Amino acid sequence: MTMKSHILKSIITVFLLAGMSAALPAQVSFGQPELINDNWKFFLGDNQQASRADFNASRWRTLTLPHDWSVEGNLSPDQASCTGFLPGGIGWYRKTLVIPQEREGEKVYLYFEGIYNRSEIFLNGHSLGARPNGYISFVLDATPHVAFGKENVIAVRVDHSQSADSRWYTGSGIYRDAWLIYADPTHIAPWGVFAYPKGVSARQATVHVEVEIENGSEGNNTLTVINELFSPEGKRVASASRKVLARAGQNTTLAVDLKVNSPRLWDIDHPHLYALTTKVLRDGKEIDRTTTTTGIRWFTFDPDKGFALNGRWMKMKGVCLHHDAGVLGAAVPREVWQRRLQTLKEIGVNAIRTSHNPQAPALYDLCDELGLLVLDEAYDEWEFPKNKWIAGWNVGTPGHQGSFDIFEKWSERDLADMVRRDRNHVSIFAWSIGNEVDYPNDPYSHPILDGNNSDFTQPLQGGYKKDAPDANRLGGIAKRLVAVVKSLDTSRPVTAGLAGVAMSNETEYPGALDITGYNYTESRYRSDHKKYPNRVIFGSETSNNLDAWKAVTDNEHVFGQFVWTGIDYLGESGRWPSRGFYSGMLDFGGFIKPRGHFRRALWSEEPVAYLGTYPVPFRERAPSIDAWPLWNYRDGQPVRVVAYTNAAQARLELNGKRVGETKPYDRATGVITWDIPYEAGKLEVIGEDTSGNEIVRHAIQSSQRPFALVARADKTTINADRGVAQITVQVVDEAGIPVRVADNEVTCFIEGPARLLGLEGSNNQDMSNYRDNTHRVYLGRLMAYVQATGTGTAKITFFAPWLQTTEITLEITH
């Protein structure tokens, strides 16, 4: 990492097919991929005979991938809190398919985007290989065991019997897409195209393209490799053709430079994307091709000034994201991620951190398209296990299952595959090799932990422990992992999220990194900047409070923060009943929570005003950032009204009359408050500039008794290929006003070619079944996920006793 005197400057291109729908092609950059998600047989349990080709699985359940069996299980206090009180286990998947006779002579591969976890893949009874890491995408060569022109049986064993192996919910099973890939024996290597510019200006950018060719044949091949770059409008702007000799049984890499005049830069406001087409010809005949959507940008990291994108200095307004979506578990459709990311961007988010593992390819595609920076993270655990809480977060005696046992053998390969898969995404600005692996005494220890050391923000858990793993081991491991990343991508910095910065500073760990993430350690931003003047610092994980953001804005050298967390997620649960961690700006259903509106007032560049209320507290305390927009109390009851706004001042009106005084923005709390007696009607906050001119307003209104259900779909036409509609169901009174206090039980009925994936009420303490067709609303609403199963018209009806029903009609087309 070059620092102030040698500023890091890179231009990145992405791996993306622009404008494609949810049915994206496999992103392994070679061959002819076919999605094989349909008609799998599944059995929850273990049967060692299930790998055999002649095994009878006719009585097994038939399902469509992606599939997460944990989220289908019952929430139970007998399970571990760390993974959301949901079960793991062992499961088998089987699929029969015919591989055409005319494909003989080609190579056949299986590609899985993610299987959690400890999976082994069989074809016709033969093991193709295993992959213990549940987050890594992987490719297996099936060719030696293919029966061409006949039925072939794929069998997959998934062993998640160590169900409490993570601090958060992981899911279980083949929870991402699966592919069959046909290829000429000589083809582009998996993830073998890498494109990045070597320089950029307003006049020109030079995009450097590397293409790795894999020759699986018995003879040498003289090939022509053609690269063509197309603008966002589809115009060819650069091309290059090169000859290369691909020797038998070897991989060969060639490189070309493509010059782009007047490049359209990718940034968070204008995410311009180019398309790179790579073709491989032998004797004039095309034998392979792939398309990589690219974007051009450059960034700067400076220890004094922070971060600049395309020369514009800015703060990263980031959030940490886990990979589940409440009722959907880990098998999250692309449309659901799209709505969630768009909502986060609307509240001012410009960056995400994939905490704490690589996520589904579609997530990165969407970040490329939407203009969101990404910190791509590999590990939460290295060579020793962390505490996994069983009875509740930080409660009782922890467990110590985990992925530590595979780290020595698999860590470098897993990290390399993550980088190779994701390195073309323009949204990714850095690679993270670990999160909180330096947590004091969990597991590493150091003599500095002894005594009353005020430099630590995390619990010291008993001071220095001589028998615990030595923290000095961290530096050597970090150097090894950084070397893996640098061997594949030198265009981005490498980082990690440090929990025990004061301890890690006594080791070589921070020095191995290009940029340094501080988890909940804002108190060291200034002192460490003085002590380590060449260190680039950012908040890799921070709380939601205003002080954590002020620590960024008040320190020019700190380039941003990643708030814990962007969206509520399963796991890391408190004591039963608790589904997950509830600190998100969005809830499990993807709705903005009050703290999301508070963050919007801090981060958005548009005028913001939000109104929330709660009873006046008995003891004076700081204004809440979790005030819901409720206006239903007893007549005359003292109510605290809070406004989250970025206006200079605000006034309050009740039923058209001013109440209280106009108040300035409170820089100490970020919240404007009034205490007033309750009176039914319409309550409004009006945000004003310093001259008293209105710039924004927000209103809430008293409701009467629940009268009807109202449904609104994000779209009424969906794709027959697994398209998903997200339907908000709201309880309203007779005047159509939302009834925020309603908790009615709603039942969903579907007629036509669609199925219900689940009903998400977003109540963290509701431990009932989310996968059936009946669920209670929470704060007056819920989210229904409906997926296409064919073409035609589907009618979705929502019913609740004593309330008027509501219907949504979906048109399902190809």
PDB file of N, CA and C in Angstrom, residues 4-75:
ATOM      1  N   LYS A   4       0.807   8.592   1.633  1.00  0.00           N
ATOM      2  CA  LYS A   4       0.685   9.962   1.140  1.00  0.00           C
ATOM      3  C   LYS A   4       1.657  10.265   0.007  1.00  0.00           C
ATOM      4  N   SER A   5       2.902   9.785   0.129  1.00  0.00           N
ATOM      5  CA  SER A   5       3.899  10.089  -0.893  1.00  0.00           C
ATOM      6  C   SER A   5       3.734   9.236  -2.146  1.00  0.00           C
ATOM      7  N   HIS A   6       3.049   8.136  -2.004  1.00  0.00           N
ATOM      8  CA  HIS A   6       2.817   7.251  -3.155  1.00  0.00           C
ATOM      9  C   HIS A   6       1.345   6.862  -3.129  1.00  0.00           C
ATOM     10  N   ILE A   7       0.485   7.772  -3.547  1.00  0.00           N
ATOM     11  CA  ILE A   7      -0.961   7.583  -3.411  1.00  0.00           C
ATOM     12  C   ILE A   7      -1.423   6.430  -4.288  1.00  0.00           C
ATOM     13  N   LEU A   8      -2.219   5.554  -3.641  1.00  0.00           N
ATOM     14  CA  LEU A   8      -2.773   4.414  -4.382  1.00  0.00           C
ATOM     15  C   LEU A   8      -3.848   4.908  -5.328  1.00  0.00           C
ATOM     16  N   LYS A   9      -3.696   4.574  -6.600  1.00  0.00           N
ATOM     17  CA  LYS A   9      -4.628   5.042  -7.614  1.00  0.00           C
ATOM     18  C   LYS A   9      -4.936   3.887  -8.549  1.00  0.00           C
ATOM     19  N   SER A  10      -6.217   3.498  -8.607  1.00  0.00           N
ATOM     20  CA  SER A  10      -6.578   2.336  -9.409  1.00  0.00           C
ATOM     21  C   SER A  10      -7.834   2.606 -10.205  1.00  0.00           C
ATOM     22  N   ILE A  11      -7.950   1.917 -11.307  1.00  0.00           N
ATOM     23  CA  ILE A  11      -9.170   1.925 -12.088  1.00  0.00           C
ATOM     24  C   ILE A  11      -9.641   0.491 -12.193  1.00  0.00           C
ATOM     25  N   ILE A  12     -10.881   0.260 -11.858  1.00  0.00           N
ATOM     26  CA  ILE A  12     -11.361  -1.104 -11.743  1.00  0.00           C
ATOM     27  C   ILE A  12     -12.458  -1.358 -12.768  1.00  0.00           C
ATOM     28  N   THR A  13     -12.499  -2.542 -13.273  1.00  0.00           N
ATOM     29  CA  THR A  13     -13.596  -2.937 -14.136  1.00  0.00           C
ATOM     30  C   THR A  13     -14.363  -4.080 -13.525  1.00  0.00           C
ATOM     31  N   VAL A  14     -15.605  -4.173 -13.886  1.00  0.00           N
ATOM     32  CA  VAL A  14     -16.454  -5.179 -13.267  1.00  0.00           C
ATOM     33  C   VAL A  14     -16.710  -6.366 -14.134  1.00  0.00           C
ATOM     34  N   PHE A  15     -17.184  -7.391 -13.432  1.00  0.00           N
ATOM     35  CA  PHE A  15     -17.621  -8.613 -14.073  1.00  0.00           C
ATOM     36  C   PHE A  15     -19.130  -8.671 -13.949  1.00  0.00           C
ATOM     37  N   LEU A  16     -19.869  -8.329 -14.991  1.00  0.00           N
ATOM     38  CA  LEU A  16     -21.312  -8.154 -14.893  1.00  0.00           C
ATOM     39  C   LEU A  16     -21.890  -8.178 -16.290  1.00  0.00           C
ATOM     40  N   LEU A  17     -23.031  -8.777 -16.461  1.00  0.00           N
ATOM     41  CA  LEU A  17     -23.740  -8.653 -17.733  1.00  0.00           C
ATOM     42  C   LEU A  17     -24.791  -7.576 -17.555  1.00  0.00           C
ATOM     43  N   ALA A  18     -24.580  -6.427 -18.184  1.00  0.00           N
ATOM     44  CA  ALA A  18     -25.438  -5.276 -17.940  1.00  0.00           C
ATOM     45  C   ALA A  18     -26.842  -5.530 -18.446  1.00  0.00           C
ATOM     46  N   GLY A  19     -27.805  -5.056 -17.658  1.00  0.00           N
ATOM     47  CA  GLY A  19     -29.188  -5.101 -18.079  1.00  0.00           C
ATOM     48  C   GLY A  19     -29.846  -6.450 -18.008  1.00  0.00           C
ATOM     49  N   MET A  20     -29.167  -7.466 -17.495  1.00  0.00           N
ATOM     50  CA  MET A  20     -29.772  -8.789 -17.432  1.00  0.00           C
ATOM     51  C   MET A  20     -30.723  -8.866 -16.256  1.00  0.00           C
ATOM     52  N   SER A  21     -31.676  -9.798 -16.321  1.00  0.00           N
ATOM     53  CA  SER A  21     -32.654  -9.994 -15.267  1.00  0.00           C
ATOM     54  C   SER A  21     -32.105 -10.940 -14.224  1.00  0.00           C
ATOM     55  N   ALA A  22     -32.992 -11.493 -13.398  1.00  0.00           N
ATOM     56  CA  ALA A  22     -32.560 -12.385 -12.325  1.00  0.00           C
ATOM     57  C   ALA A  22     -31.861 -13.628 -12.860  1.00  0.00           C
ATOM     58  N   ALA A  23     -32.148 -14.022 -14.092  1.00  0.00           N
ATOM     59  CA  ALA A  23     -31.519 -15.228 -14.653  1.00  0.00           C
ATOM     60  C   ALA A  23     -30.169 -14.870 -15.260  1.00  0.00           C
ATOM     61  N   LEU A  24     -29.226 -14.456 -14.432  1.00  0.00           N
ATOM     62  CA  LEU A  24     -27.898 -14.081 -14.906  1.00  0.00           C
ATOM     63  C   LEU A  24     -27.118 -15.313 -15.331  1.00  0.00           C
ATOM     64  N   PRO A  25     -26.257 -15.185 -16.333  1.00  0.00           N
ATOM     65  CA  PRO A  25     -25.401 -16.313 -16.695  1.00  0.00           C
ATOM     66  C   PRO A  25     -24.369 -16.573 -15.616  1.00  0.00           C
ATOM     67  N   ALA A  26     -23.889 -17.786 -15.585  1.00  0.00           N
ATOM     68  CA  ALA A  26     -22.858 -18.122 -14.600  1.00  0.00           C
ATOM     69  C   ALA A  26     -21.652 -17.220 -14.826  1.00  0.00           C
ATOM     70  N   GLN A  27     -21.055 -16.746 -13.743  1.00  0.00           N
ATOM     71  CA  GLN A  27     -20.005 -15.744 -13.865  1.00  0.00           C
ATOM     72  C   GLN A  27     -18.619 -16.363 -13.794  1.00  0.00           C
ATOM     73  N   VAL A  28     -18.472 -17.619 -14.283  1.00  0.00           N
ATOM     74  CA  VAL A  28     -17.147 -18.250 -14.265  1.00  0.00           C
ATOM     75  C   VAL A  28     -16.346 -17.958 -15.518  1.00  0.00           C
ATOM     76  N   SER A  29     -16.877 -17.198 -16.434  1.00  0.00           N
ATOM     77  CA  SER A  29     -16.160 -16.632 -17.581  1.00  0.00           C
ATOM     78  C   SER A  29     -15.662 -17.642 -18.596  1.00  0.00           C
ATOM     79  N   PHE A  30     -16.346 -18.760 -18.748  1.00  0.00           N
ATOM     80  CA  PHE A  30     -15.954 -19.678 -19.814  1.00  0.00           C
ATOM     81  C   PHE A  30     -17.126 -20.595 -20.163  1.00  0.00           C
ATOM     82  N   GLY A  31     -17.037 -21.217 -21.340  1.00  0.00           N
ATOM     83  CA  GLY A  31     -17.974 -22.258 -21.725  1.00  0.00           C
ATOM     84  C   GLY A  31     -19.405 -21.802 -21.917  1.00  0.00           C
ATOM     85  N   GLN A  32     -20.291 -22.820 -21.966  1.00  0.00           N
ATOM     86  CA  GLN A  32     -21.720 -22.595 -22.147  1.00  0.00           C
ATOM     87  C   GLN A  32     -22.447 -23.053 -20.878  1.00  0.00           C
ATOM     88  N   PRO A  33     -22.807 -22.114 -20.005  1.00  0.00           N
ATOM     89  CA  PRO A  33     -23.443 -22.493 -18.735  1.00  0.00           C
ATOM     90  C   PRO A  33     -24.936 -22.740 -18.890  1.00  0.00           C
ATOM     91  N   GLU A  34     -25.427 -23.727 -18.161  1.00  0.00           N
ATOM     92  CA  GLU A  34     -26.861 -24.009 -18.098  1.00  0.00           C
ATOM     93  C   GLU A  34     -27.265 -24.075 -16.625  1.00  0.00           C
ATOM     94  N   LEU A  35     -28.266 -23.320 -16.275  1.00  0.00           N
ATOM     95  CA  LEU A  35     -28.759 -23.337 -14.905  1.00  0.00           C
ATOM     96  C   LEU A  35     -29.439 -24.677 -14.641  1.00  0.00           C
ATOM     97  N   ILE A  36     -29.107 -25.320 -13.543  1.00  0.00           N
ATOM     98  CA  ILE A  36     -29.683 -26.637 -13.229  1.00  0.00           C
ATOM     99  C   ILE A  36     -30.362 -26.608 -11.854  1.00  0.00           C
ATOM    100  N   ASN A  37     -31.155 -25.581 -11.627  1.00  0.00           N
ATOM    101  CA  ASN A  37     -31.818 -25.424 -10.335  1.00  0.00           C
ATOM    102  C   ASN A  37     -33.077 -26.265 -10.178  1.00  0.00           C
ATOM    103  N   ASP A  38     -33.667 -26.720 -11.267  1.00  0.00           N
ATOM    104  CA  ASP A  38     -34.973 -27.376 -11.199  1.00  0.00           C
ATOM    105  C   ASP A  38     -34.861 -28.869 -10.895  1.00  0.00           C
ATOM    106  N   ASN A  39     -35.920 -29.384 -10.269  1.00  0.00           N
ATOM    107  CA  ASN A  39     -36.146 -30.834 -10.119  1.00  0.00           C
ATOM    108  C   ASN A  39     -35.030 -31.563  -9.388  1.00  0.00           C
ATOM    109  N   TRP A  40     -34.646 -31.026  -8.256  1.00  0.00           N
ATOM    110  CA  TRP A  40     -33.736 -31.731  -7.363  1.00  0.00           C
ATOM    111  C   TRP A  40     -34.543 -32.514  -6.344  1.00  0.00           C
ATOM    112  N   LYS A  41     -34.021 -33.640  -5.938  1.00  0.00           N
ATOM    113  CA  LYS A  41     -34.588 -34.417  -4.842  1.00  0.00           C
ATOM    114  C   LYS A  41     -33.795 -34.100  -3.579  1.00  0.00           C
ATOM    115  N   PHE A  42     -34.514 -33.995  -2.456  1.00  0.00           N
ATOM    116  CA  PHE A  42     -33.865 -33.608  -1.205  1.00  0.00           C
ATOM    117  C   PHE A  42     -34.315 -34.500  -0.066  1.00  0.00           C
ATOM    118  N   PHE A  43     -33.345 -34.862   0.795  1.00  0.00           N
ATOM    119  CA  PHE A  43     -33.629 -35.645   1.996  1.00  0.00           C
ATOM    120  C   PHE A  43     -32.857 -35.048   3.157  1.00  0.00           C
ATOM    121  N   LEU A  44     -33.558 -34.696   4.234  1.00  0.00           N
ATOM    122  CA  LEU A  44     -32.912 -34.182   5.432  1.00  0.00           C
ATOM    123  C   LEU A  44     -32.574 -35.355   6.330  1.00  0.00           C
ATOM    124  N   GLY A  45     -31.324 -35.688   6.362  1.00  0.00           N
ATOM    125  CA  GLY A  45     -30.839 -36.854   7.090  1.00  0.00           C
ATOM    126  C   GLY A  45     -29.648 -37.421   6.339  1.00  0.00           C
ATOM    127  N   ASP A  46     -29.013 -38.428   6.911  1.00  0.00           N
ATOM    128  CA  ASP A  46     -27.822 -38.991   6.281  1.00  0.00           C
ATOM    129  C   ASP A  46     -28.095 -40.409   5.809  1.00  0.00           C
ATOM    130  N   ASN A  47     -27.604 -40.733   4.632  1.00  0.00           N
ATOM    131  CA  ASN A  47     -27.700 -42.076   4.069  1.00  0.00           C
ATOM    132  C   ASN A  47     -26.491 -42.272   3.167  1.00  0.00           C
ATOM    133  N   GLN A  48     -25.549 -43.079   3.616  1.00  0.00           N
ATOM    134  CA  GLN A  48     -24.295 -43.232   2.890  1.00  0.00           C
ATOM    135  C   GLN A  48     -24.473 -43.878   1.523  1.00  0.00           C
ATOM    136  N   GLN A  49     -25.626 -44.487   1.292  1.00  0.00           N
ATOM    137  CA  GLN A  49     -25.890 -45.087  -0.021  1.00  0.00           C
ATOM    138  C   GLN A  49     -26.376 -44.055  -1.036  1.00  0.00           C
ATOM    139  N   ALA A  50     -26.684 -42.843  -0.576  1.00  0.00           N
ATOM    140  CA  ALA A  50     -27.311 -41.846  -1.451  1.00  0.00           C
ATOM    141  C   ALA A  50     -26.381 -41.328  -2.537  1.00  0.00           C
ATOM    142  N   SER A  51     -25.089 -41.601  -2.437  1.00  0.00           N
ATOM    143  CA  SER A  51     -24.172 -41.156  -3.488  1.00  0.00           C
ATOM    144  C   SER A  51     -24.208 -42.082  -4.702  1.00  0.00           C
ATOM    145  N   ARG A  52     -24.758 -43.283  -4.546  1.00  0.00           N
ATOM    146  CA  ARG A  52     -24.741 -44.270  -5.629  1.00  0.00           C
ATOM    147  C   ARG A  52     -25.678 -43.863  -6.756  1.00  0.00           C
ATOM    148  N   ALA A  53     -25.281 -44.176  -7.971  1.00  0.00           N
ATOM    149  CA  ALA A  53     -26.099 -43.818  -9.130  1.00  0.00           C
ATOM    150  C   ALA A  53     -27.427 -44.556  -9.136  1.00  0.00           C
ATOM    151  N   ASP A  54     -27.463 -45.797  -8.618  1.00  0.00           N
ATOM    152  CA  ASP A  54     -28.681 -46.597  -8.661  1.00  0.00           C
ATOM    153  C   ASP A  54     -29.539 -46.444  -7.404  1.00  0.00           C
ATOM    154  N   PHE A  55     -29.216 -45.480  -6.556  1.00  0.00           N
ATOM    155  CA  PHE A  55     -29.998 -45.273  -5.332  1.00  0.00           C
ATOM    156  C   PHE A  55     -31.396 -44.766  -5.690  1.00  0.00           C
ATOM    157  N   ASN A  56     -32.418 -45.275  -5.013  1.00  0.00           N
ATOM    158  CA  ASN A  56     -33.800 -44.894  -5.283  1.00  0.00           C
ATOM    159  C   ASN A  56     -34.197 -43.724  -4.386  1.00  0.00           C
ATOM    160  N   ALA A  57     -34.301 -42.528  -4.991  1.00  0.00           N
ATOM    161  CA  ALA A  57     -34.682 -41.327  -4.237  1.00  0.00           C
ATOM    162  C   ALA A  57     -36.079 -40.857  -4.612  1.00  0.00           C
ATOM    163  N   SER A  58     -36.907 -41.752  -5.147  1.00  0.00           N
ATOM    164  CA  SER A  58     -38.225 -41.351  -5.650  1.00  0.00           C
ATOM    165  C   SER A  58     -39.127 -40.794  -4.554  1.00  0.00           C
ATOM    166  N   ARG A  59     -38.895 -41.207  -3.310  1.00  0.00           N
ATOM    167  CA  ARG A  59     -39.742 -40.727  -2.222  1.00  0.00           C
ATOM    168  C   ARG A  59     -39.203 -39.450  -1.566  1.00  0.00           C
ATOM    169  N   TRP A  60     -38.069 -39.019  -2.033  1.00  0.00           N
ATOM    170  CA  TRP A  60     -37.537 -37.772  -1.496  1.00  0.00           C
ATOM    171  C   TRP A  60     -38.361 -36.588  -1.992  1.00  0.00           C
ATOM    172  N   ARG A  61     -38.261 -35.508  -1.273  1.00  0.00           N
ATOM    173  CA  ARG A  61     -38.951 -34.269  -1.642  1.00  0.00           C
ATOM    174  C   ARG A  61     -38.350 -33.687  -2.914  1.00  0.00           C
ATOM    175  N   THR A  62     -39.191 -33.179  -3.813  1.00  0.00           N
ATOM    176  CA  THR A  62     -38.738 -32.494  -5.019  1.00  0.00           C
ATOM    177  C   THR A  62     -38.762 -30.991  -4.769  1.00  0.00           C
ATOM    178  N   LEU A  63     -37.679 -30.319  -5.130  1.00  0.00           N
ATOM    179  CA  LEU A  63     -37.616 -28.877  -4.894  1.00  0.00           C
ATOM    180  C   LEU A  63     -36.774 -28.190  -5.953  1.00  0.00           C
ATOM    181  N   THR A  64     -36.811 -26.867  -5.913  1.00  0.00           N
ATOM    182  CA  THR A  64     -36.036 -26.026  -6.818  1.00  0.00           C
ATOM    183  C   THR A  64     -35.004 -25.266  -6.013  1.00  0.00           C
ATOM    184  N   LEU A  65     -33.782 -25.243  -6.503  1.00  0.00           N
ATOM    185  CA  LEU A  65     -32.739 -24.442  -5.877  1.00  0.00           C
ATOM    186  C   LEU A  65     -32.931 -22.967  -6.256  1.00  0.00           C
ATOM    187  N   PRO A  66     -32.366 -22.058  -5.463  1.00  0.00           N
ATOM    188  CA  PRO A  66     -31.634 -22.226  -4.214  1.00  0.00           C
ATOM    189  C   PRO A  66     -32.539 -22.701  -3.075  1.00  0.00           C
ATOM    190  N   HIS A  67     -31.933 -23.406  -2.116  1.00  0.00           N
ATOM    191  CA  HIS A  67     -32.711 -24.001  -1.031  1.00  0.00           C
ATOM    192  C   HIS A  67     -31.929 -23.921   0.273  1.00  0.00           C
ATOM    193  N   ASP A  68     -32.602 -23.475   1.318  1.00  0.00           N
ATOM    194  CA  ASP A  68     -32.025 -23.385   2.657  1.00  0.00           C
ATOM    195  C   ASP A  68     -32.939 -24.169   3.588  1.00  0.00           C
ATOM    196  N   TRP A  69     -32.465 -25.331   4.065  1.00  0.00           N
ATOM    197  CA  TRP A  69     -33.356 -26.141   4.896  1.00  0.00           C
ATOM    198  C   TRP A  69     -33.451 -25.633   6.338  1.00  0.00           C
ATOM    199  N   SER A  70     -32.449 -24.882   6.800  1.00  0.00           N
ATOM    200  CA  SER A  70     -32.509 -24.406   8.185  1.00  0.00           C
ATOM    201  C   SER A  70     -33.695 -23.480   8.413  1.00  0.00           C
ATOM    202  N   VAL A  71     -33.931 -22.567   7.469  1.00  0.00           N
ATOM    203  CA  VAL A  71     -35.012 -21.596   7.658  1.00  0.00           C
ATOM    204  C   VAL A  71     -36.380 -22.261   7.567  1.00  0.00           C
ATOM    205  N   GLU A  72     -36.429 -23.489   7.026  1.00  0.00           N
ATOM    206  CA  GLU A  72     -37.680 -24.237   6.996  1.00  0.00           C
ATOM    207  C   GLU A  72     -37.954 -24.937   8.323  1.00  0.00           C
ATOM    208  N   GLY A  73     -36.956 -25.005   9.182  1.00  0.00           N
ATOM    209  CA  GLY A  73     -37.107 -25.696  10.455  1.00  0.00           C
ATOM    210  C   GLY A  73     -37.879 -24.872  11.467  1.00  0.00           C
ATOM    211  N   ASN A  74     -38.146 -25.490  12.597  1.00  0.00           N
ATOM    212  CA  ASN A  74     -38.883 -24.819  13.656  1.00  0.00           C
ATOM    213  C   ASN A  74     -37.931 -24.037  14.547  1.00  0.00           C
ATOM    214  N   LEU A  75     -38.295 -22.797  14.812  1.00  0.00           N
ATOM    215  CA  LEU A  75     -37.578 -22.024  15.813  1.00  0.00           C
ATOM    216  C   LEU A  75     -37.774 -22.692  17.163  1.00  0.00           C
TER     217      LEU A  75
END
